[in-house]
Short mmCIF file of C-alpha atoms in Angstrom, two decimals:
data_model
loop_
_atom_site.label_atom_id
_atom_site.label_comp_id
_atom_site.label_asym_id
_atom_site.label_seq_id
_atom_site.Cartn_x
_atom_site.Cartn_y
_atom_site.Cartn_z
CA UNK A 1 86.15 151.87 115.32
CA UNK A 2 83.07 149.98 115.11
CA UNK A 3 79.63 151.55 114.47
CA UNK A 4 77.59 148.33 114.58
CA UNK A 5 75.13 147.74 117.41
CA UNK A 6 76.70 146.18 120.36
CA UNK A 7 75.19 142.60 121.12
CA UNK A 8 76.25 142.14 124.94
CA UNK A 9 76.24 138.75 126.21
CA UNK A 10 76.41 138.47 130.03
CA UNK A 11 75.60 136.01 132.63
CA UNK A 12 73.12 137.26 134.57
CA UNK A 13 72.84 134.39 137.35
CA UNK A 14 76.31 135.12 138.30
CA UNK A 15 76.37 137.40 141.42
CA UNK A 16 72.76 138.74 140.67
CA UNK A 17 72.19 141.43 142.41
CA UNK A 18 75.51 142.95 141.12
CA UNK A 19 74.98 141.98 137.52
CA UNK A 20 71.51 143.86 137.80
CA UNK A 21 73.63 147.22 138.73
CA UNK A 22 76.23 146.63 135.94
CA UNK A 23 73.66 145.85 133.52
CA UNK A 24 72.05 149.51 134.37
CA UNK A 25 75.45 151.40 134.59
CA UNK A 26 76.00 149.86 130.70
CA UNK A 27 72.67 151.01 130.07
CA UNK A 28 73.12 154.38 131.02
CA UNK A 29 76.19 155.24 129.55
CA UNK A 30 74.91 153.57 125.96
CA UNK A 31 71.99 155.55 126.46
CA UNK A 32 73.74 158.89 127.00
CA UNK A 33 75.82 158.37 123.91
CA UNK A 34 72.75 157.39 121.94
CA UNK A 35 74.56 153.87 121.06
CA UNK A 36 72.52 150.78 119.77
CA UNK A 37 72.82 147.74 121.86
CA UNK A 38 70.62 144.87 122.72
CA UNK A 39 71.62 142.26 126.16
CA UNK A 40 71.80 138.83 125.41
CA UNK A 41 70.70 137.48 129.58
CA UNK A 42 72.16 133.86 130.56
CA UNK A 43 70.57 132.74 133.84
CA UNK A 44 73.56 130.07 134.25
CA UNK A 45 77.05 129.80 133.03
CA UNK A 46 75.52 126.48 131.37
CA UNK A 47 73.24 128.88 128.99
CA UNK A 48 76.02 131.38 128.10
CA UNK A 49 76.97 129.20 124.87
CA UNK A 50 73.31 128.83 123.45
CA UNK A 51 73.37 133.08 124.28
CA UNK A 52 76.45 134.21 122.52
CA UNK A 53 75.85 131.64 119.13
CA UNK A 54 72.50 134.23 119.38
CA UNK A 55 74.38 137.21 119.80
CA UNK A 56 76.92 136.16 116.97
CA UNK A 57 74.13 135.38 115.06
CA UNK A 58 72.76 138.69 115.05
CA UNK A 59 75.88 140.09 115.07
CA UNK A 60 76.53 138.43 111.20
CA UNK A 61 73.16 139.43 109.95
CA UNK A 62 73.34 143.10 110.64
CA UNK A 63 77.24 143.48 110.90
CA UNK A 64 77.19 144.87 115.17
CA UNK A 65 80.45 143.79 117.87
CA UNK A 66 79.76 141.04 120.01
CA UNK A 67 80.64 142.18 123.48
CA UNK A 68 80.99 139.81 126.25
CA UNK A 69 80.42 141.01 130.02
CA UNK A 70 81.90 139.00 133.01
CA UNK A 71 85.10 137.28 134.08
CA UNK A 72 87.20 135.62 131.89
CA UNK A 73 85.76 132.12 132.43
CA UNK A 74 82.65 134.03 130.46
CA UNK A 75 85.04 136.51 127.95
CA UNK A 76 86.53 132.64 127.10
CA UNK A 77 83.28 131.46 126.54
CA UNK A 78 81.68 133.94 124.28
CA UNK A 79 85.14 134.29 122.51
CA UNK A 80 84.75 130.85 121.45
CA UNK A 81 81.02 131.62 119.82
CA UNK A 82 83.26 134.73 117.87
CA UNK A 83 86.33 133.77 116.80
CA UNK A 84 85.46 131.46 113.91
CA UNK A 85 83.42 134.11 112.55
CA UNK A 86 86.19 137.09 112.98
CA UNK A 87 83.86 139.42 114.34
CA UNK A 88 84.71 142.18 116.47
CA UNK A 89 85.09 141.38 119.98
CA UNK A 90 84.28 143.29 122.72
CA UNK A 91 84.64 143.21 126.84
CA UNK A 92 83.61 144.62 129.95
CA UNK A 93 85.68 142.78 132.93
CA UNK A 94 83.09 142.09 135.72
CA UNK A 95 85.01 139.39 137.35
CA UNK A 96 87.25 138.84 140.17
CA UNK A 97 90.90 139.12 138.16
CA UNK A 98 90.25 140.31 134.87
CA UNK A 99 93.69 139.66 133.61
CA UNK A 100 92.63 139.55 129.81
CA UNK A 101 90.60 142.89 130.09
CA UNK A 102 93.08 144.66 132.03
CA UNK A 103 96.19 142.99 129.49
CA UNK A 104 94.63 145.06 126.42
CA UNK A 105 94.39 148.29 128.37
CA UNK A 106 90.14 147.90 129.18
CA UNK A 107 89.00 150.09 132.47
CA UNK A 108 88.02 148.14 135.45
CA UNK A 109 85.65 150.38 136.14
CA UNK A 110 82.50 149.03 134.49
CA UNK A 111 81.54 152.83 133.62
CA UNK A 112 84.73 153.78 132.03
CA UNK A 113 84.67 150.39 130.54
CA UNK A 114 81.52 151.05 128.33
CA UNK A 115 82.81 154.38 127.62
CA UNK A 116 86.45 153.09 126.21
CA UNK A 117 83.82 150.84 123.93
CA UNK A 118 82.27 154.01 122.28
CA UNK A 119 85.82 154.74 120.49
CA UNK A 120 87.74 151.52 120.65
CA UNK A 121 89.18 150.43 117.37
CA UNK A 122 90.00 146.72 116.16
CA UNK A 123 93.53 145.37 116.93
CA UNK A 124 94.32 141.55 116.37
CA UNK A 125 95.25 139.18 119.60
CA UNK A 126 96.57 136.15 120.07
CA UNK A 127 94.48 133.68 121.07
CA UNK A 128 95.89 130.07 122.90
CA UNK A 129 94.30 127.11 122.09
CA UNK A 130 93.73 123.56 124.38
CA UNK A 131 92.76 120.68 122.09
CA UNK A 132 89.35 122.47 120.20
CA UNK A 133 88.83 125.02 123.53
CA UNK A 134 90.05 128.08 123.01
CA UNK A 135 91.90 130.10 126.34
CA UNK A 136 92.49 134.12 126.62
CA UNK A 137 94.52 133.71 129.74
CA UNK A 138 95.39 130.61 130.45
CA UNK A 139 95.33 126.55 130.28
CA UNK A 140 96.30 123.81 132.61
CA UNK A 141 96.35 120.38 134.30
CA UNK A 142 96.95 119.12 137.38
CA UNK A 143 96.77 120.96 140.67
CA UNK A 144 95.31 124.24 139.22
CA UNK A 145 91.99 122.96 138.08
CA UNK A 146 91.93 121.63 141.95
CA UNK A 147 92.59 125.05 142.73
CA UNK A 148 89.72 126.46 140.89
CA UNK A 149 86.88 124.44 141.35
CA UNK A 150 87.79 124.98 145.80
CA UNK A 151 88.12 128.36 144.89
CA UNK A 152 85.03 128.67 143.43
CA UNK A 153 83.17 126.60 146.34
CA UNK A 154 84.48 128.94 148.85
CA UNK A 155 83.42 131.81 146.94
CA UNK A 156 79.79 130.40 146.58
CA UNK A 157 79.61 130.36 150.62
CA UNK A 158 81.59 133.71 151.56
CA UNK A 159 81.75 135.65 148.61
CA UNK A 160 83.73 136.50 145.25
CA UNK A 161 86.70 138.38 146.46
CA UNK A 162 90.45 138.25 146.28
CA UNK A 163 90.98 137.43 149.90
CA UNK A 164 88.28 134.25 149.31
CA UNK A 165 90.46 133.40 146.13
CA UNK A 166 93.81 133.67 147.91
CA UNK A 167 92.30 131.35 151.23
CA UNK A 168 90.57 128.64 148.98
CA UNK A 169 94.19 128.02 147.36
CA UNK A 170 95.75 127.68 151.02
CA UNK A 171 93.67 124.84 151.97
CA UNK A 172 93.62 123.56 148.43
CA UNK A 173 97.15 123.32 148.55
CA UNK A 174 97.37 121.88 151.97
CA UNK A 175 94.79 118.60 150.68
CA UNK A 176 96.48 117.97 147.89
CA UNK A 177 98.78 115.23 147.06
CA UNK A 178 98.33 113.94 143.78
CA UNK A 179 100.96 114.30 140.93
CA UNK A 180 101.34 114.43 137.28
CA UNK A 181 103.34 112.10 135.00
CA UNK A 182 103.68 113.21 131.74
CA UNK A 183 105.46 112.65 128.37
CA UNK A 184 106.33 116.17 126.51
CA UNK A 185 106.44 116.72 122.92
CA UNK A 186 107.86 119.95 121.90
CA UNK A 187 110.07 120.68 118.53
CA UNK A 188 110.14 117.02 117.75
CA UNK A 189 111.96 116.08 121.25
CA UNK A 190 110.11 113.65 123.67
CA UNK A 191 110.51 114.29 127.48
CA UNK A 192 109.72 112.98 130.71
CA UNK A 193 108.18 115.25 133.73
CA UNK A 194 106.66 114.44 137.14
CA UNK A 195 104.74 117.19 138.56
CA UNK A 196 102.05 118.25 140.58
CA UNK A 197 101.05 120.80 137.81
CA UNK A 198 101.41 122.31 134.33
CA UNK A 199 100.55 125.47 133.50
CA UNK A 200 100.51 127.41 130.38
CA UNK A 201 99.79 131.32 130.26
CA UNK A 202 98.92 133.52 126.88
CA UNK A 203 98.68 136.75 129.30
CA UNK A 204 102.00 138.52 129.25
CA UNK A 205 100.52 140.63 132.20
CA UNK A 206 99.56 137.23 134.16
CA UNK A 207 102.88 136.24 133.22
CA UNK A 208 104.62 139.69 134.24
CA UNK A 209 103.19 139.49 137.82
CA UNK A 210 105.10 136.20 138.75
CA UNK A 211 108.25 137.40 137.55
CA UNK A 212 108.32 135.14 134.43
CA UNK A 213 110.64 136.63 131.61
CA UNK A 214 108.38 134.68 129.27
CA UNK A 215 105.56 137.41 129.49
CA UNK A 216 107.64 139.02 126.86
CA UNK A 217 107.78 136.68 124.27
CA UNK A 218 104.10 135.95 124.86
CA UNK A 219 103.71 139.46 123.40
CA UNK A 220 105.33 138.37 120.54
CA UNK A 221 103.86 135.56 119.30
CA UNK A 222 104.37 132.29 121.76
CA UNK A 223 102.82 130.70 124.72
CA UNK A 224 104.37 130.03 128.09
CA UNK A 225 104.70 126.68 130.15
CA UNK A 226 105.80 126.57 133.79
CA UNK A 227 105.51 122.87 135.71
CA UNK A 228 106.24 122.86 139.13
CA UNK A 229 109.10 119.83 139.78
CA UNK A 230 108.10 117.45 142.18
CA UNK A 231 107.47 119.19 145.53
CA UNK A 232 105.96 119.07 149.42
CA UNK A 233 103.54 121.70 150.67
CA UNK A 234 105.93 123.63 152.08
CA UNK A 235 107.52 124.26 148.93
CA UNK A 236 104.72 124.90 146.97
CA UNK A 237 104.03 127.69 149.62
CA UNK A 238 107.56 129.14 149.19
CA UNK A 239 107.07 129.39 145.23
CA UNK A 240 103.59 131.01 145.79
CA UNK A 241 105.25 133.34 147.72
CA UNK A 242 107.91 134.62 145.16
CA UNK A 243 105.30 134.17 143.10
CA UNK A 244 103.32 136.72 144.88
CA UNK A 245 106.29 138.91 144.74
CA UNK A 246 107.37 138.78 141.28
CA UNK A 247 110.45 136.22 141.31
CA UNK A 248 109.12 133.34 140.69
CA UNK A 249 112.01 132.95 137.77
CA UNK A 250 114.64 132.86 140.45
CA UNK A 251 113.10 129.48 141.46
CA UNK A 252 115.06 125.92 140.87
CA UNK A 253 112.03 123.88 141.11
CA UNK A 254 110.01 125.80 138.79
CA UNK A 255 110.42 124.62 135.21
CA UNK A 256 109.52 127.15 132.45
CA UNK A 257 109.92 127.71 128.44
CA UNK A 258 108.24 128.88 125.27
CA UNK A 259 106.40 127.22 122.60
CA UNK A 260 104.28 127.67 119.79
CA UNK A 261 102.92 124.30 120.16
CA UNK A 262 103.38 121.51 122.31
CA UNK A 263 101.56 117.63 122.68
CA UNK A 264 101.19 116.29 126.12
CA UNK A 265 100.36 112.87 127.19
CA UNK A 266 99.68 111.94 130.96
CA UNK A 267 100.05 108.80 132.65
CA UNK A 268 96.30 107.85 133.39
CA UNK A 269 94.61 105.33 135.90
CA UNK A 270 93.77 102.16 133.55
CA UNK A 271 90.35 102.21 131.73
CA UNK A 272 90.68 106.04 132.06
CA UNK A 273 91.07 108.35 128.58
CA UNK A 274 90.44 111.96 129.85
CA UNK A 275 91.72 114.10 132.39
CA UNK A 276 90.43 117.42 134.42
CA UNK A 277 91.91 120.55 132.71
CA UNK A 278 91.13 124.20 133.33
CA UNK A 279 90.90 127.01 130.67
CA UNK A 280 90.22 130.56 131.98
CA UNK A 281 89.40 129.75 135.48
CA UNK A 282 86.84 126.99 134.01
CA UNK A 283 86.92 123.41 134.64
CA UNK A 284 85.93 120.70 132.66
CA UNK A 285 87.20 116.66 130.77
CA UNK A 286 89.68 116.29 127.73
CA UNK A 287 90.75 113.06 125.88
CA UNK A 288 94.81 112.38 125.49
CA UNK A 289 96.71 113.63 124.27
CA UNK A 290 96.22 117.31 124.94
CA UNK A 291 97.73 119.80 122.59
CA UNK A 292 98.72 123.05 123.47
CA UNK A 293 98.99 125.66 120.52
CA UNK A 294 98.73 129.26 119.23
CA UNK A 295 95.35 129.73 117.65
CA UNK A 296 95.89 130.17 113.73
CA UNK A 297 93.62 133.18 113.62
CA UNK A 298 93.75 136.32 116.21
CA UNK A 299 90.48 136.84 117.97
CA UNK A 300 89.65 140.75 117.04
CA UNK A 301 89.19 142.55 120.09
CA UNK A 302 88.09 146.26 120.07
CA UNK A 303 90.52 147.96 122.56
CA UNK A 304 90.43 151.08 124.08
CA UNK A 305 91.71 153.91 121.18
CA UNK A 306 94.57 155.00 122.88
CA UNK A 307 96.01 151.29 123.55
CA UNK A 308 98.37 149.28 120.95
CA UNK A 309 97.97 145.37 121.56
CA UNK A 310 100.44 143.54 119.63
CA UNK A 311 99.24 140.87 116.86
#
């Protein structure tokens, strides 16, 4: 258990109003308790960097937990700040999903949350890494960063919910009709895909909810791939659907397997050296080749006392 002061990073521009009540409900409960803690504010997702290499900062000089507050786009992005450091690591899910929070056994509840902080104690987890950007959840190409930057339009103009999520992937998915050619390199064999996607998950829970038997061996060390094979719309809507309902193994078009590290290289438009990626729900450029791999060093994360998380 950690006795440090906890140096909480959060973006507060992000739903405003709500981060204003979450910010008070951490307050109170660290107040109750008696517990030192200072807010490090971000008024954009663009400041959050230049706020957690503060709170990491302070967290070296006076040996306290960095604690980031949000969804996992900001968990990845404070995570990054900590990890080279190996401080302890602390979150309180405030997002839509939460899969990393709710993975390593962290209350949704932003109350209980705070409170599972008080006593947590300091277990080592894996940590997935895309090129230099680190990813808690997951990394990918393709359709999915499509996905994510609609989905996050249509929450802007009807709110962040679920239901918004779910409907922004629908018409995503009914647009699209690009696909991916790519060269794999994986245990010194070279391979050809076409795809409209490639996906690679480091959350056995994530994992777990599509049906994927490789949520398992995530939990022991590996990272998961899963391209969809070259498919319509109608198709795509068939796999979200036994997606949705946990079989998404029992799929033929749906290629998956488990690596440690892997090197892609995608067939790009002439004159063109990067392509869109997605890490943790956030979207942004990367030069080829991209390289997939477990992160040499675990990112230590302070999980509720009563919760193992494996190495």
């Amino acid at each position: 258990m950690t006795t440090g002061r906890l140096l909480i990073v959060m973006n507060a521009g992000a739903g405003h109003s709500q981060a204003e009540a979450s910010r008070a409900a951490i307050r109170a409960v660290l107040d109750a308790h008696g517990r030192a803690y200072q807010f490090f504010l971000a008024d954009s997702g663009s400041a959050l960097p230049q706020q957690a290499a503060l709170a990491v900062q302070q967290a070296l000089a006076e040996g306290g937990a960095v604690i980031a507050a949000g969804g996992d786009g900001t968990l990845n992005t404070v995570a990054q700040a900590v990890l080279p450091h190996s401080l302890p690591f602390g979150v309180l899910p405030l997002g839509t999903f939460n899969y990393f929070a709710r993975a390593h056994g962290m209350p949704e509840d932003i109350k209980a949350a705070t409170e599972a902080l008080l006593s947590a104690r300091i277990q080592p987890v894996q940590v997935g890494l895309l090129n230099e950007r680190i990813f808690l959840v997951n990394a990918s190409l393709g359709l999915y960063p499509t996905l994510l930057e609609d989905r996050e339009a249509y929450k802007a103009q009807y709110g962040r919910s679920r239901l918004v999520a779910l409907w922004a992937g629908l018409v995503t998915l009914w647009r699209a009709r690009g696909r991916l050619r790519i060269v794999l390199e994986h245990d010194g064999q070279r391979s050809k895909l076409r795809t409209s996607m490639l996906f690679v998950g480091n959350n056995a829970l994530q994992l777990a909810q599509l049906g994927l038997p490789s949520a398992q061996q995530v939990e022991q060390g590996a990272l998961a791939a899963l391209a969809l094979r070259r498919t319509g719309l109608f198709t795509v809507l068939l796999l979200l659907l036994r997606g949705a309902i946990g079989q998404l193994h029992t799929a033929d078009k749906v290629l998956h397997f488990t690596f440690q590290r892997i090197s892609v290289r995608p067939r790009l438009p002439y004159g063109r050296r990067r392509i869109k990626v997605a890490t943790d729900g956030e979207v942004g450029w990367m030069s080829s080749p991209l390289v997939f791999a477990v992160a040499p060093q675990p990112l230590l994360l302070l999980c509720p006392a009563t919760m193992e998380t494996p190495a």
